[in-house]
Short mmCIF file of C-alpha atoms and ligand atoms in Angstrom, two decimals:
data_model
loop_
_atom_site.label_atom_id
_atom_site.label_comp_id
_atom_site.label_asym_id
_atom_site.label_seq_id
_atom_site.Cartn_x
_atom_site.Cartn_y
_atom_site.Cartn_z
CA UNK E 1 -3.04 -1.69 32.48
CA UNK E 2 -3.68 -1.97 28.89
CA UNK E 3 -2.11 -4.52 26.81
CA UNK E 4 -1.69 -3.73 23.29
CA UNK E 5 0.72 -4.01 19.78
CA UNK E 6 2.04 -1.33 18.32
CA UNK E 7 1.98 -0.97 14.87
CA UNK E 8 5.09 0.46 12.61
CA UNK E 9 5.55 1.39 8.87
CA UNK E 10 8.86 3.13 8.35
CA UNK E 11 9.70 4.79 5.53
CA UNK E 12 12.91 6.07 4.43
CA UNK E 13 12.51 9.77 6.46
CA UNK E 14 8.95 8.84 8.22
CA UNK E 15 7.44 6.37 10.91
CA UNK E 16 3.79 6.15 10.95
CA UNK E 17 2.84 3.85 14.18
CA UNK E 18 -0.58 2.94 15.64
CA UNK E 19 -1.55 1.22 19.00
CA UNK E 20 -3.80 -1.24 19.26
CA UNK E 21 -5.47 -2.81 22.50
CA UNK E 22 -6.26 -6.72 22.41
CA UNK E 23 -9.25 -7.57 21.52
CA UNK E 24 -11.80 -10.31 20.05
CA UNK E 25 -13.36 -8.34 17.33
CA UNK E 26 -12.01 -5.36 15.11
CA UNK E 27 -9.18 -3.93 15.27
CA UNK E 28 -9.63 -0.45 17.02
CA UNK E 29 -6.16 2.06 17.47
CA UNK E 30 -6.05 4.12 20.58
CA UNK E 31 -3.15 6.47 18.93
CA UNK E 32 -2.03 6.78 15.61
CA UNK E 33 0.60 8.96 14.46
CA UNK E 34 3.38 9.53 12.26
CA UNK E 35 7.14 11.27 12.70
CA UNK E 36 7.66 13.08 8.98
CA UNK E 37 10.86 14.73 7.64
CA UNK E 38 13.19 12.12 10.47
CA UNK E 39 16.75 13.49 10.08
CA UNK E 40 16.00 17.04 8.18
CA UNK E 41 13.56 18.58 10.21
CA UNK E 42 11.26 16.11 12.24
CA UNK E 43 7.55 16.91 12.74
CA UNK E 44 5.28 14.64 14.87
CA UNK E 45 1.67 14.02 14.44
CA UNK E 46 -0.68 11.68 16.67
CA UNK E 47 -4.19 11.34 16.98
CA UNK E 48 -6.80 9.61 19.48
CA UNK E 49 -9.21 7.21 19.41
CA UNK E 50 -11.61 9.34 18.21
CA UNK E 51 -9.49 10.72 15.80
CA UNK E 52 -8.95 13.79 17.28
CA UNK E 53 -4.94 15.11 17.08
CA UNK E 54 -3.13 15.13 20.40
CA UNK E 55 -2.75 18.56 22.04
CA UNK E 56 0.86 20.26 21.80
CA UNK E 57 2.14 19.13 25.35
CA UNK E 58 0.55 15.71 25.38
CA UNK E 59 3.38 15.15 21.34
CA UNK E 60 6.67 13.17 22.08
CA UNK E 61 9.50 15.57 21.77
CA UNK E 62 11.71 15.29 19.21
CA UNK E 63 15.54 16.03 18.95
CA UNK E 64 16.46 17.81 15.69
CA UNK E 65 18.82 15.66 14.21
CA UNK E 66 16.85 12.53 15.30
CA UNK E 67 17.54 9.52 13.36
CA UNK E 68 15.43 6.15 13.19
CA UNK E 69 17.36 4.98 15.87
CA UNK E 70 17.07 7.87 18.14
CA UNK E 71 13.57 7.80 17.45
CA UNK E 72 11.97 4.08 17.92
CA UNK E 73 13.42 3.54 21.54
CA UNK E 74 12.19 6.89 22.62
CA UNK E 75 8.95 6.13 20.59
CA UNK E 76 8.47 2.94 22.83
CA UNK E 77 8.87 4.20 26.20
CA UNK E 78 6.99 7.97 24.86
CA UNK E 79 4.09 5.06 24.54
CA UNK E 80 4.17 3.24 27.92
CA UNK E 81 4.83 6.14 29.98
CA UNK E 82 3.17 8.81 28.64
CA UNK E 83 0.25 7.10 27.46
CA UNK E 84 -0.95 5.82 30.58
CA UNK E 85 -1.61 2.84 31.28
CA UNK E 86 -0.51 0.74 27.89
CA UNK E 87 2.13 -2.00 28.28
CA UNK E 88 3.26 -3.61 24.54
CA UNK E 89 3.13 -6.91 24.01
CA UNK E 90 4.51 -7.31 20.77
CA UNK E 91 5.41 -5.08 17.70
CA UNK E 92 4.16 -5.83 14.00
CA UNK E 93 5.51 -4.22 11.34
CA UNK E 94 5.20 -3.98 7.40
CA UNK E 95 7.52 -5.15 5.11
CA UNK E 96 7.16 -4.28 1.60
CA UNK E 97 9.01 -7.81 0.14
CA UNK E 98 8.25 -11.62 1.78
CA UNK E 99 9.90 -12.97 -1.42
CA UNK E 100 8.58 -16.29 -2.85
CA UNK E 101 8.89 -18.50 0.66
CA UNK E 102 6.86 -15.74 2.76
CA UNK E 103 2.98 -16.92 2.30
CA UNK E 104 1.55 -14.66 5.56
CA UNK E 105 2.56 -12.54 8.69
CA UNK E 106 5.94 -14.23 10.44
CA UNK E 107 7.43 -13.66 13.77
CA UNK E 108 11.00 -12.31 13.47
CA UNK E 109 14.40 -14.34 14.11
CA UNK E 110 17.69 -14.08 13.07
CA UNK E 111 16.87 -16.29 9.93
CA UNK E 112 13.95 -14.34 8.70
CA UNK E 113 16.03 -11.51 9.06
CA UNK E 114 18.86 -12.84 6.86
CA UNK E 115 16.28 -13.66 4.30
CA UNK E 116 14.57 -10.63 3.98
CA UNK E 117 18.25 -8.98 4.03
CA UNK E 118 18.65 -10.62 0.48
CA UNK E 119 15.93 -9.26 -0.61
CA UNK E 120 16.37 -5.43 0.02
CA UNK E 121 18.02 -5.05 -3.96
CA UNK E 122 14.34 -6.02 -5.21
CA UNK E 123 12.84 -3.13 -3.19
CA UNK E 124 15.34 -0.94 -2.38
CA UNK E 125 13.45 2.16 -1.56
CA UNK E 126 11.27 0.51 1.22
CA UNK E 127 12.49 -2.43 2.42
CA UNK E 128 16.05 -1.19 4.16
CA UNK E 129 14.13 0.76 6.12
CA UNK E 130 11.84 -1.84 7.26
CA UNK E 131 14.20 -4.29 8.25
CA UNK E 132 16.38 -1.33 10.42
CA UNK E 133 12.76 -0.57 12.36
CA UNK E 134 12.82 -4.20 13.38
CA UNK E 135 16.70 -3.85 14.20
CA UNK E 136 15.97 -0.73 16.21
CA UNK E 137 13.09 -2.43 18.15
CA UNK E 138 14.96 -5.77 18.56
CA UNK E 139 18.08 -3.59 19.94
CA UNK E 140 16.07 -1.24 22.54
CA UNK E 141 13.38 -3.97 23.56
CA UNK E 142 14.90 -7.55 22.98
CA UNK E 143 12.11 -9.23 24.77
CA UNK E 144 9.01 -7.66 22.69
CA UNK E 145 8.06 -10.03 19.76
CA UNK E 146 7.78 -8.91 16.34
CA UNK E 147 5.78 -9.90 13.65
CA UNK E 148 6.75 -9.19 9.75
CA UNK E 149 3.84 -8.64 7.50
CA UNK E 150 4.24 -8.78 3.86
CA UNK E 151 2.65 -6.68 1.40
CA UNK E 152 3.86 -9.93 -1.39
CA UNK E 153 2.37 -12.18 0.86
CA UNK E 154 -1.49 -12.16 -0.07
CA UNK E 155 -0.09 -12.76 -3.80
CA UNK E 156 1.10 -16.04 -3.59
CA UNK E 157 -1.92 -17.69 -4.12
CA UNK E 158 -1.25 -16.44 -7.79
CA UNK E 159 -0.82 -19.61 -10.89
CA UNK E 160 2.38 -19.55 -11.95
CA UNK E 161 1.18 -18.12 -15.61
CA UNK E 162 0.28 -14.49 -13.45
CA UNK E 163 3.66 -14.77 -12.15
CA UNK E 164 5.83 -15.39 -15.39
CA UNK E 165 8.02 -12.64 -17.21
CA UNK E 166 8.42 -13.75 -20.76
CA UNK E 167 12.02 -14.07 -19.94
CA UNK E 168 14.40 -16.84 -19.87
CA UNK E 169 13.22 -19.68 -17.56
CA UNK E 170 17.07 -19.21 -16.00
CA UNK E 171 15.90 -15.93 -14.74
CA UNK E 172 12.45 -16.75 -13.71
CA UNK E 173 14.25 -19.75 -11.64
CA UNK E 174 16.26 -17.05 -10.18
CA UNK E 175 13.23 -15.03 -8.78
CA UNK E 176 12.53 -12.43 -11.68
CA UNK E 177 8.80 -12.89 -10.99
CA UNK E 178 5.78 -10.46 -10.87
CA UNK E 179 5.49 -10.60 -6.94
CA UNK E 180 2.74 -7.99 -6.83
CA UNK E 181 2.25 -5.84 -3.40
CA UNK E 182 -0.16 -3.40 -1.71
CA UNK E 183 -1.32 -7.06 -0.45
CA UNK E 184 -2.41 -5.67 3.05
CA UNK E 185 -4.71 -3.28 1.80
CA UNK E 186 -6.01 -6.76 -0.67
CA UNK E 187 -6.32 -8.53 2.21
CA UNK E 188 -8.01 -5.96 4.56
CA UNK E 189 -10.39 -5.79 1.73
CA UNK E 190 -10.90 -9.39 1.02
CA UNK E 191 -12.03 -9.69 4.60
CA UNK E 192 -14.84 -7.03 4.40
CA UNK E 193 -16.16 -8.43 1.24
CA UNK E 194 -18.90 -11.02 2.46
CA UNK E 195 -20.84 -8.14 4.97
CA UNK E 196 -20.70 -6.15 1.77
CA UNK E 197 -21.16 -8.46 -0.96
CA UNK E 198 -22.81 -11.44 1.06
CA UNK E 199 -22.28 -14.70 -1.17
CA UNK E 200 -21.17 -12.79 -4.00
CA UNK E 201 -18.09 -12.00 -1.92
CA UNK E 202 -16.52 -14.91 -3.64
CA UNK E 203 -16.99 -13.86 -7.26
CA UNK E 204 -15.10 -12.11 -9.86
CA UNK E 205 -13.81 -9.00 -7.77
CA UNK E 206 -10.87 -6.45 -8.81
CA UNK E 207 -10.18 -4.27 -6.08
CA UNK E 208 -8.29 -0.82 -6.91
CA UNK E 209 -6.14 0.49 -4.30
CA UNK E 210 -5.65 3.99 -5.60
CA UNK E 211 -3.46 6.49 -3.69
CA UNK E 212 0.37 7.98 -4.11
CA UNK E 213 0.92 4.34 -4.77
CA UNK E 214 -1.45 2.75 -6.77
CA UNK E 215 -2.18 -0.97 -7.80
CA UNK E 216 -5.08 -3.37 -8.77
CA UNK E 217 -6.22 -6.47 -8.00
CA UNK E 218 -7.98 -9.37 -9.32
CA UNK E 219 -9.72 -12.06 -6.75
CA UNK E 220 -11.79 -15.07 -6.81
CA UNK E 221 -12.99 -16.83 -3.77
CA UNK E 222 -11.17 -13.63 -2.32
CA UNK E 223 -7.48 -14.75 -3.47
CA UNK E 224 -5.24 -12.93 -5.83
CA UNK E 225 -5.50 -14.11 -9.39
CA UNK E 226 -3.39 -11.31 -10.88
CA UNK E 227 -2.25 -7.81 -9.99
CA UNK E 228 -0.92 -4.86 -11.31
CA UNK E 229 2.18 -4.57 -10.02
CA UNK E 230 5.26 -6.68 -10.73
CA UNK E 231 8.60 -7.28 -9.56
CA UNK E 232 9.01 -4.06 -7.85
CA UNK E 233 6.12 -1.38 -6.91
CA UNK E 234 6.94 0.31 -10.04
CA UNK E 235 4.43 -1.79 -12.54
CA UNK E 236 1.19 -1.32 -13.63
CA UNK E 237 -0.58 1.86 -13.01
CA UNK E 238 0.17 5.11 -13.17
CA UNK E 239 0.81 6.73 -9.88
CA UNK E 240 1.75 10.03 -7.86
CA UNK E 241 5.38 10.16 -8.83
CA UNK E 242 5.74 6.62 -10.33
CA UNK E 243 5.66 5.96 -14.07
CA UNK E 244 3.88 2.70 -13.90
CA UNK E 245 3.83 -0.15 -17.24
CA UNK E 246 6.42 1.43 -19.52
CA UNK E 247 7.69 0.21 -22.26
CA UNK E 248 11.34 -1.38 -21.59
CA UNK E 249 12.84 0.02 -24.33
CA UNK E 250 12.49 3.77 -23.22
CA UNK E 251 15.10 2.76 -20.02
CA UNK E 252 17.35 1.20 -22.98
CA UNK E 253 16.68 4.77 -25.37
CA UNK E 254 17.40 7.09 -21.89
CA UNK E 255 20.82 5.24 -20.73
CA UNK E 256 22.51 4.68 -24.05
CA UNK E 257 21.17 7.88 -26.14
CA UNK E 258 20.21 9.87 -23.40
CA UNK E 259 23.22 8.61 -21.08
CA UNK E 260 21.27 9.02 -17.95
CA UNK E 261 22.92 6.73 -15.30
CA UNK E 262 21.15 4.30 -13.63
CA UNK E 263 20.36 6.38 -10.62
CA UNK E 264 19.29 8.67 -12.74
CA UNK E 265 16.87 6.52 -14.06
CA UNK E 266 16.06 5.23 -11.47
CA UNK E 267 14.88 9.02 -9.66
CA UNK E 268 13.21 9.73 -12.83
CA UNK E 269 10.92 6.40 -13.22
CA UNK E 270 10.25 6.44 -9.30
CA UNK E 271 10.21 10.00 -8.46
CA UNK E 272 9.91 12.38 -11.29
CA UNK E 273 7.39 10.68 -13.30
CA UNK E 274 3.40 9.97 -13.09
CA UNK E 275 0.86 12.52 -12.25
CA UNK E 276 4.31 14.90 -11.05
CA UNK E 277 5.53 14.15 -14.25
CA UNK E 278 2.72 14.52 -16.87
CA UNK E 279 1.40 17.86 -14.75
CA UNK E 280 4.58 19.03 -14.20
CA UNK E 281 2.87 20.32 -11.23
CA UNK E 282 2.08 17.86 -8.15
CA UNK E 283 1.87 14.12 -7.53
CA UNK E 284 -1.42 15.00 -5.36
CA UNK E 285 -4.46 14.42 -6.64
CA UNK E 286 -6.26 16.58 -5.07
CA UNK E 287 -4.18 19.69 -5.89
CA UNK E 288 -4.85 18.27 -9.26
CA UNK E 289 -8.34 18.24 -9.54
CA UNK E 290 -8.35 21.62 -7.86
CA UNK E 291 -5.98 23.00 -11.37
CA UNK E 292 -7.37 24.72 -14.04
CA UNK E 293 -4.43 23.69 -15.82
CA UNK E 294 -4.59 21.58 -18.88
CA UNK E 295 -1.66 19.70 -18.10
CA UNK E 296 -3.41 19.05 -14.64
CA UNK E 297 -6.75 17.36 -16.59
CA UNK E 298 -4.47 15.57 -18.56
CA UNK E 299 -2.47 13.90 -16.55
CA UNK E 300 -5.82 12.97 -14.52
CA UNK E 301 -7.29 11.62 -18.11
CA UNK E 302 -4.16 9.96 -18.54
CA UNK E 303 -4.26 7.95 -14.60
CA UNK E 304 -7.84 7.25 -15.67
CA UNK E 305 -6.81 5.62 -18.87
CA UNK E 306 -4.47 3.59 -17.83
CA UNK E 307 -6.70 2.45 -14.86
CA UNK E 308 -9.33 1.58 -17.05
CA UNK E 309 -7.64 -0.06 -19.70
CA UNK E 310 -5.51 -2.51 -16.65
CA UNK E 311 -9.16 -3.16 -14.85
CA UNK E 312 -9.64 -4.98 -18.24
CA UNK E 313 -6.86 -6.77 -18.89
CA UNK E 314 -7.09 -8.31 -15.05
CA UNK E 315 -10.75 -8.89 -15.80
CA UNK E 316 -9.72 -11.39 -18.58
CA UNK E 317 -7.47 -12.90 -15.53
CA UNK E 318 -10.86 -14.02 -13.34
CA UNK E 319 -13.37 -14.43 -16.98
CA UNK E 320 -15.36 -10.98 -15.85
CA UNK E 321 -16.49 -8.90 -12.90
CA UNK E 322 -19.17 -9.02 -10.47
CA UNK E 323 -17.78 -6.52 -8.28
CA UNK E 324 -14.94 -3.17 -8.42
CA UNK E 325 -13.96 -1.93 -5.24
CA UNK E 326 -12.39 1.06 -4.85
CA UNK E 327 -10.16 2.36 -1.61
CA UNK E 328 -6.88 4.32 -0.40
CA UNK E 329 -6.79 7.92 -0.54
CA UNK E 330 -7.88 8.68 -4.67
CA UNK E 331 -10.25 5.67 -4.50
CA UNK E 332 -11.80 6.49 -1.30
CA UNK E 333 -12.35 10.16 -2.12
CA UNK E 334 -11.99 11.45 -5.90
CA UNK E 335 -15.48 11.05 -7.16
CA UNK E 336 -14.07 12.64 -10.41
CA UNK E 337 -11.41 9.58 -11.05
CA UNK E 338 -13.59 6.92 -10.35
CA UNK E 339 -16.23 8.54 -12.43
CA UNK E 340 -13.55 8.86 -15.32
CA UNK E 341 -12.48 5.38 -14.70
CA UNK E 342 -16.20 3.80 -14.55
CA UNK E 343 -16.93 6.00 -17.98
CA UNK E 344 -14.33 3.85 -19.57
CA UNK E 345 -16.23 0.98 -18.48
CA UNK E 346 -19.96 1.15 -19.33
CA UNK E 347 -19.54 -1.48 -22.56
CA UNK E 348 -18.66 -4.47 -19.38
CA UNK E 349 -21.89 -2.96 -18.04
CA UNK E 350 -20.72 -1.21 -15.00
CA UNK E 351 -22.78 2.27 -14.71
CA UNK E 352 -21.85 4.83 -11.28
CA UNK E 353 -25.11 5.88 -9.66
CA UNK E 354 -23.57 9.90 -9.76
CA UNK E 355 -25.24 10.93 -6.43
CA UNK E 356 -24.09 7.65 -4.41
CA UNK E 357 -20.62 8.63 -6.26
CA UNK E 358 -20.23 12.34 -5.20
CA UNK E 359 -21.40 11.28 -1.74
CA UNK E 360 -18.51 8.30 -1.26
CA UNK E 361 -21.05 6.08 -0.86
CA UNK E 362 -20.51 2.51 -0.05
CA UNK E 363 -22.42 1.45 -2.90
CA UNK E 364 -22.01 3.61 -6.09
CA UNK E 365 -23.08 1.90 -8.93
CA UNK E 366 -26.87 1.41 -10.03
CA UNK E 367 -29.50 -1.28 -9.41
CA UNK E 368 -29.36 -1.82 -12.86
CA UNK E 369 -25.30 -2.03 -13.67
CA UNK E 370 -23.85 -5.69 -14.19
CA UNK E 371 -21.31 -4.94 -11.57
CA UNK E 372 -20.97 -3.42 -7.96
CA UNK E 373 -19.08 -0.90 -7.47
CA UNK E 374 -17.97 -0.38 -3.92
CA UNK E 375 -16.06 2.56 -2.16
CA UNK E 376 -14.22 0.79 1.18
CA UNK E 377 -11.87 2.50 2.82
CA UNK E 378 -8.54 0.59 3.52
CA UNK E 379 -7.28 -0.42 7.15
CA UNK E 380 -3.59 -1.97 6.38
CA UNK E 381 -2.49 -1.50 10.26
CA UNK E 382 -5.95 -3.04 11.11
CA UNK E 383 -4.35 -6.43 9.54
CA UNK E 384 -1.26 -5.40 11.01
CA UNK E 385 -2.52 -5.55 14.49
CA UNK E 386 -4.52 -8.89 13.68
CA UNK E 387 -2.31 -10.65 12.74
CA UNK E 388 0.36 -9.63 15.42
CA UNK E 389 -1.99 -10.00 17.97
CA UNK E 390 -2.63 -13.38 16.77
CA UNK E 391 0.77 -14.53 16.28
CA UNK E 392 2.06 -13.54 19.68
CA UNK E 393 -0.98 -14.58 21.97
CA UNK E 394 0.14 -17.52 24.50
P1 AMP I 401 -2.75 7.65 -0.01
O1 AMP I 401 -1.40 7.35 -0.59
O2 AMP I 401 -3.65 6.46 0.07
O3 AMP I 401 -2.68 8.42 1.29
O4 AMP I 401 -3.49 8.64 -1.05
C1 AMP I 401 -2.96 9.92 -1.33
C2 AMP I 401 -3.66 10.47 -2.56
O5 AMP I 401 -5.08 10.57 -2.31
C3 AMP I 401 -3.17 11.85 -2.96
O6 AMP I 401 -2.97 11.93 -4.36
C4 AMP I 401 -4.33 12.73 -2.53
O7 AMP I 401 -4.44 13.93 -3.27
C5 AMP I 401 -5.50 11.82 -2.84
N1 AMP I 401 -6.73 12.32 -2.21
C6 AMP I 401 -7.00 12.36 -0.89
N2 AMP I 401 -8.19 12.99 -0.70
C7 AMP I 401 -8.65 13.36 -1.93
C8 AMP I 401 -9.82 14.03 -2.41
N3 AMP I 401 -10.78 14.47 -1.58
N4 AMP I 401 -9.95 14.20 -3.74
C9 AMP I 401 -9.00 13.76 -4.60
N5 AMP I 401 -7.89 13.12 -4.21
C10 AMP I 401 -7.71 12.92 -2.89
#
């Protein structure tokens, strides 16, 4: 027998999950998979080790009408029985918000879960959903641990200047505070920085996690200084379907002049907006870059921009840059945007070595530019399983 976590991310209609066998070193996943469209129209995917999908009659079936709760039970026992051979030990999940209090990965009780109940109106697209997968596991397998994982948690190393709205100090006391998330992925790539970097590792580094969601950060010694994002994932850059840094007063023009309502608003800032809204064509990136339309290039030009012009600002955070990393799914493979992006930055002395850029390279900037710029790809369930393997051994 195998023992092993399992990994979960729920969304609002998905559940991506990933098994993970003990062991010393890296993290490796046996299975990784994801149930999409969960209560419309269900469609499971799972690969291998190796990567390689799962055939047809080796998928979990899936009821129509399946709800989270139908589907995590049956998910579990799908797992140990049909997997052979793989008993769970515990289950780590991630949880968009830790709040101010949650500093790393916790093991669930009662009281955790009361806390992170209060903080569901500060994420409300992600963090319900979280908190029911843990529900659903507690109910079906009461004796598994679980382990929370915070995507605010790597953050908190921040001074209180990088947290500060320029708002009443009442309201900052009450927790109106740039929070910051995507903290996984930071923290995944803060660990592979010194076999990349070596002793540079602890320098000035901004890492860009660039994907549907999309954030920066800034690190020295491999802590967050300052990041893009704020109170909610909706800050800083532009993103798929998310508006990013906008100015405050175009929510106050849309709901009195406009009369929009405030879920109205809120759909149009979260889902109708970014490169969906500017191309009035896709949130995808790819599908973008693949447009000969001119509202496609622009609304690439326009993520570029703003990427650029934030990379700055958090460079004043950390007095510079030795290093840019780039990762998630635009970082990792869009030579175009990070060419765009590194264009915009030639006067701090950061120049792309094109071939190492087109190719993904690790490295991709020249022997000659002032700072490295790194492709890594991202591994959030990797700290996932790490840290729930950790937490829940003895
Ligand atoms: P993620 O949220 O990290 O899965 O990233 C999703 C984004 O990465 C989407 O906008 C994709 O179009 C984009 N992406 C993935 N592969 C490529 C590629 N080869 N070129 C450009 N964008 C890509």
């Amino acid at each position: 027998m195998t023992d092993a976590v399992l990994v979960l991310n729920a969304g609002s209609s998905s559940l991506k999950f990933a098994v993970y066998p003990h062991a010393e070193g890296e993290p490796t996943a046996i299975l990784r998979g994801k149930i999409a469209g969960i209560a419309t129209c269900p469609v499971f995917s799972a690969s291998d080790a190796t990567g390689q999908p799962l055939p047809q009659d080796a998928r979990m079936p899936l009821p129509p009408d399946a709800t989270h709760a139908d589907l995590i039970p049956a998910l579990l026992d799908w797992i140990q029985s049909h997997r052979g051979g793989v008993t769970l030990t515990a289950a780590g999940h991630r949880v968009v918000h830790g709040g101010r209090r949650q500093t790393g990965p916790a093991r669930v009780s009662d009281a955790l879960l009361e806390e992170l109940d209060k903080l569901v109106p500060l994420a409300p697209l992600h963090q319900p959903h979280n908190l029911a997968a843990i529900r659903c596991v507690a109910a079906s397998a009461p004796d598994l641990p679980q382990i929370a994982c915070f995507d605010t948690s790597f953050h908190r190393t921040q001074d209180r200047l990088a947290q500060l709205f320029a708002l009443p100090r009442a309201l900052s006391d009450a927790g109106i505070l740039r929070y910051g998330f995507h903290g996984l992925s930071y923290d995944y790539i803060a660990s592979t920085l010194p076999a990349h970097l070596g002793t540079r590792a602890g320098g000035r580094v901004i890492a860009a996690h660039l994907g549907n969601g999309a954030s920066m950060c800034a690190m020295k010694n491999r802590q967050s200084v300052a990041t893009s994002m704020g109170f909610t994932a909706l800050d800083g850059l532009m993103m798929g379907q998310r508006c990013g840094a906008l100015d405050p007063g175009v929510v106050l023009y849309l709901m009195e002049e406009k009369h929009l309502s405030t879920a109205e608003v809120t759909h149009l800032l979260y889902s109708d907006s970014g490169l969906l809204g500017v191309s009035g064509l896709s949130n995808d990136m790819a599908t973008l870059e693949a447009s000969i339309a001119p509202e496609a290039r622009e609304a690439i030009e326009l993520f570029c921009f703003r990427a650029a012009a934030e990379l700055a600002g958090l460079a004043a955070a950390i007095g510079g840059l030795d290093a840019l990393i780039f990762t998630a799914g635009i970082g990792e493979n869009s030579a175009l945007v990070r060419r765009l992006i590194c264009d915009r930055l030639n006067w701090m002395g950061i120049t792309l070595d094109p071939n190492g850029n087109i190719r993904n390279a690790r490295f991709i900037s020249t022997a000659a530019s002032a700072v490295d710029v790194l492709v890594i790809p991202t591994d959030e369930e990797g700290v996932i399983a790490r840290a729930t393997q950790d937490l829940t051994r003895g």
